[in-house]
GROMACS .gro file of C-alpha atoms in nm:
model
  197
    1MET     CA    1   0.691   5.258   2.105
    2SER     CA    2   0.898   5.263   1.775
    3GLN     CA    3   1.074   4.931   1.891
    4PHE     CA    4   0.736   4.757   2.005
    5TRP     CA    5   0.605   4.844   1.651
    6ILE     CA    6   0.913   4.680   1.485
    7TYR     CA    7   0.881   4.331   1.669
    8PHE     CA    8   0.506   4.356   1.648
    9GLN     CA    9   0.516   4.370   1.289
   10ILE     CA   10   0.792   4.109   1.256
   11GLY     CA   11   0.510   3.887   1.454
   12LEU     CA   12   0.248   3.973   1.229
   13GLN     CA   13   0.483   3.910   0.911
   14HIS     CA   14   0.582   3.542   1.060
   15VAL     CA   15   0.222   3.440   1.030
   16LEU     CA   16   0.097   3.636   0.742
   17ASP     CA   17   0.413   3.580   0.500
   18ILE     CA   18   0.272   3.429   0.170
   19LYS     CA   19   0.576   3.233   0.134
   20ALA     CA   20   0.587   3.082   0.451
   21TYR     CA   21   0.209   2.977   0.455
   22ASP     CA   22   0.255   2.681   0.708
   23HIS     CA   23   0.161   2.880   0.988
   24VAL     CA   24  -0.160   2.985   0.821
   25LEU     CA   25  -0.229   2.636   0.708
   26PHE     CA   26  -0.220   2.507   1.068
   27LEU     CA   27  -0.458   2.791   1.169
   28ILE     CA   28  -0.699   2.698   0.896
   29ALA     CA   29  -0.675   2.337   1.009
   30LEU     CA   30  -0.736   2.455   1.383
   31ALA     CA   31  -1.033   2.694   1.280
   32ILE     CA   32  -1.213   2.469   1.017
   33PRO     CA   33  -1.454   2.290   1.290
   34PHE     CA   34  -1.567   2.613   1.445
   35SER     CA   35  -1.818   2.878   1.399
   36PHE     CA   36  -1.859   3.242   1.539
   37LYS     CA   37  -2.059   3.096   1.856
   38ASP     CA   38  -1.751   2.912   1.934
   39TRP     CA   39  -1.532   3.227   1.937
   40LYS     CA   40  -1.426   3.191   2.318
   41ARG     CA   41  -1.297   2.821   2.252
   42ILE     CA   42  -1.112   2.916   1.928
   43VAL     CA   43  -0.949   3.232   2.071
   44LEU     CA   44  -0.847   3.030   2.381
   45LEU     CA   45  -0.699   2.776   2.120
   46VAL     CA   46  -0.514   3.043   1.947
   47THR     CA   47  -0.374   3.204   2.235
   48LEU     CA   48  -0.230   2.856   2.373
   49PHE     CA   49  -0.070   2.800   2.023
   50THR     CA   50   0.082   3.156   2.091
   51VAL     CA   51   0.218   3.063   2.433
   52GLY     CA   52   0.371   2.748   2.282
   53HIS     CA   53   0.524   2.924   2.015
   54THR     CA   54   0.680   3.185   2.255
   55MET     CA   55   0.783   2.920   2.513
   56ALA     CA   56   0.971   2.761   2.249
   57LEU     CA   57   1.144   3.084   2.125
   58LEU     CA   58   1.220   3.161   2.505
   59LEU     CA   59   1.380   2.832   2.564
   60SER     CA   60   1.581   2.862   2.266
   61VAL     CA   61   1.703   3.211   2.329
   62MET     CA   62   1.812   3.095   2.669
   63GLY     CA   63   2.002   2.816   2.500
   64ILE     CA   64   1.802   2.550   2.702
   65ILE     CA   65   1.667   2.390   2.367
   66THR     CA   66   1.829   2.322   2.034
   67ILE     CA   67   1.679   2.130   1.765
   68LYS     CA   68   1.802   2.045   1.390
   69VAL     CA   69   1.636   2.275   1.155
   70ASN     CA   70   1.561   1.988   0.919
   71VAL     CA   71   1.385   1.799   1.188
   72VAL     CA   72   1.164   2.087   1.296
   73GLU     CA   73   1.075   2.159   0.913
   74LEU     CA   74   0.935   1.799   0.901
   75LEU     CA   75   0.751   1.832   1.236
   76ILE     CA   76   0.552   2.135   1.148
   77PRO     CA   77   0.364   2.002   0.828
   78ILE     CA   78   0.331   1.679   1.039
   79THR     CA   79   0.135   1.892   1.304
   80ILE     CA   80  -0.086   2.033   1.028
   81LEU     CA   81  -0.147   1.695   0.879
   82ILE     CA   82  -0.243   1.550   1.236
   83THR     CA   83  -0.472   1.858   1.297
   84ALA     CA   84  -0.662   1.799   0.945
   85PHE     CA   85  -0.691   1.419   0.977
   86PHE     CA   86  -0.840   1.486   1.329
   87ASN     CA   87  -1.089   1.704   1.153
   88LEU     CA   88  -1.179   1.447   0.906
   89PHE     CA   89  -1.251   1.183   1.178
   90THR     CA   90  -1.430   1.422   1.417
   91ALA     CA   91  -1.655   1.602   1.141
   92GLY     CA   92  -2.004   1.603   1.251
   93LYS     CA   93  -1.941   1.456   1.592
   94SER     CA   94  -2.024   1.651   1.895
   95ASN     CA   95  -1.721   1.753   2.091
   96LYS     CA   96  -1.698   1.583   2.430
   97LYS     CA   97  -1.510   1.776   2.717
   98GLU     CA   98  -1.239   1.521   2.736
   99SER     CA   99  -1.152   1.560   2.378
  100ILE     CA  100  -1.139   1.953   2.409
  101ASN     CA  101  -0.895   1.936   2.681
  102LEU     CA  102  -0.684   1.714   2.469
  103ILE     CA  103  -0.713   1.962   2.202
  104PHE     CA  104  -0.587   2.227   2.415
  105PHE     CA  105  -0.295   2.038   2.515
  106VAL     CA  106  -0.208   1.925   2.172
  107THR     CA  107  -0.230   2.276   2.040
  108LEU     CA  108   0.005   2.405   2.303
  109PHE     CA  109   0.250   2.129   2.214
  110PHE     CA  110   0.230   2.208   1.837
  111GLY     CA  111   0.283   2.555   1.908
  112ILE     CA  112   0.630   2.459   2.081
  113ILE     CA  113   0.716   2.292   1.757
  114HIS     CA  114   0.622   2.571   1.534
  115GLY     CA  115   0.817   2.809   1.754
  116LEU     CA  116   1.122   2.605   1.728
  117GLY     CA  117   1.094   2.653   1.346
  118PHE     CA  118   1.139   3.013   1.382
  119SER     CA  119   1.383   3.021   1.682
  120ASN     CA  120   1.696   3.041   1.477
  121TYR     CA  121   1.605   3.358   1.296
  122PHE     CA  122   1.448   3.509   1.598
  123LYS     CA  123   1.794   3.450   1.786
  124SER     CA  124   1.985   3.593   1.503
  125ILE     CA  125   1.795   3.924   1.498
  126LEU     CA  126   1.815   3.965   1.878
  127GLY     CA  127   2.139   4.072   2.044
  128GLY     CA  128   2.220   4.121   2.416
  129SER     CA  129   2.154   3.943   2.732
  130THR     CA  130   1.864   3.702   2.768
  131ALA     CA  131   1.692   3.962   2.998
  132SER     CA  132   1.707   4.203   2.720
  133LYS     CA  133   1.546   3.974   2.490
  134LEU     CA  134   1.216   3.917   2.709
  135LEU     CA  135   1.025   4.257   2.607
  136PRO     CA  136   1.089   4.215   2.233
  137LEU     CA  137   0.986   3.843   2.275
  138SER     CA  138   0.658   3.966   2.426
  139GLU     CA  139   0.616   4.233   2.150
  140PHE     CA  140   0.677   3.966   1.890
  141ALA     CA  141   0.437   3.757   2.058
  142LEU     CA  142   0.145   4.005   2.049
  143GLY     CA  143   0.196   4.047   1.687
  144ILE     CA  144   0.182   3.666   1.642
  145GLU     CA  145  -0.157   3.665   1.835
  146ALA     CA  146  -0.295   3.945   1.642
  147ALA     CA  147  -0.212   3.799   1.300
  148GLN     CA  148  -0.356   3.453   1.408
  149ILE     CA  149  -0.688   3.640   1.524
  150ILE     CA  150  -0.704   3.797   1.196
  151VAL     CA  151  -0.643   3.435   0.985
  152VAL     CA  152  -0.903   3.260   1.202
  153PHE     CA  153  -1.159   3.543   1.177
  154ILE     CA  154  -1.122   3.527   0.789
  155VAL     CA  155  -1.171   3.130   0.831
  156LEU     CA  156  -1.485   3.185   1.034
  157ILE     CA  157  -1.610   3.444   0.779
  158LEU     CA  158  -1.560   3.215   0.488
  159SER     CA  159  -1.719   2.936   0.690
  160TYR     CA  160  -2.050   3.149   0.766
  161ILE     CA  161  -2.062   3.228   0.387
  162VAL     CA  162  -2.030   2.885   0.263
  163GLN     CA  163  -2.271   2.742   0.515
  164THR     CA  164  -2.519   3.021   0.475
  165VAL     CA  165  -2.501   3.125   0.124
  166PHE     CA  166  -2.412   2.793  -0.058
  167ARG     CA  167  -2.583   2.579   0.205
  168PHE     CA  168  -2.300   2.362   0.287
  169SER     CA  169  -2.324   2.153   0.609
  170LYS     CA  170  -2.064   2.232   0.878
  171ARG     CA  171  -1.961   1.855   0.831
  172ASP     CA  172  -1.908   1.901   0.453
  173TRP     CA  173  -1.724   2.235   0.505
  174THR     CA  174  -1.494   2.056   0.763
  175LEU     CA  175  -1.444   1.770   0.537
  176VAL     CA  176  -1.371   1.947   0.232
  177MET     CA  177  -1.130   2.200   0.391
  178SER     CA  178  -0.946   1.926   0.588
  179ALA     CA  179  -0.904   1.737   0.263
  180PHE     CA  180  -0.767   2.075   0.103
  181VAL     CA  181  -0.508   2.131   0.375
  182ILE     CA  182  -0.393   1.747   0.352
  183GLY     CA  183  -0.366   1.795  -0.026
  184VAL     CA  184  -0.130   2.099   0.049
  185VAL     CA  185   0.063   1.971   0.328
  186LEU     CA  186   0.154   1.630   0.198
  187PRO     CA  187   0.399   1.741  -0.060
  188MET     CA  188   0.565   1.949   0.199
  189ILE     CA  189   0.638   1.627   0.407
  190ILE     CA  190   0.704   1.420   0.110
  191GLU     CA  191   0.953   1.687  -0.041
  192ASN     CA  192   1.119   1.752   0.297
  193GLU     CA  193   1.527   1.744   0.277
  194ILE     CA  194   1.517   1.492   0.563
  195TRP     CA  195   1.437   1.208   0.327
  196THR     CA  196   1.724   1.289   0.090
  197ARG     CA  197   2.016   1.296   0.357
   0.00000   0.00000   0.00000
């Protein structure tokens, strides 16, 4: 049980780390358009993101995928930017089934990109054979999932408060928060080391 708790906590801290807030930013961008009545859809999106994240770690641990760190560190904020821009252009519009399927696929793909960003550190804390890494990886994934649900729940609570107490429309909330996310993530892209090499 103690080993489970160790890797579960690493998963929690990976998402909730204040210094590495890119994961939280992505979750904010992902959750902005939703409300409590959409809880099944947002939980499915979060789980797909975790699955993608875990797939990337598994492929990395097995040596199937390797990618340069500076490339991933550029791709991660780009995924956040794309999600926020998508919100801007779809704010106030009803979601069609086709776009939901696209969102599911894109969220899974973005999870893979975010997982690659953590793969080098994760490989460094795990020793032994590939088979012996599967259980810690599962425990870590559960920690990630729990932390992501906490973040999304907080975003949904803030959304509810802003829309009921302060009388913001859902569309205005989506536009303001998406613009905020874009404002935070653009400097991350512009200041990335890849441009200076």
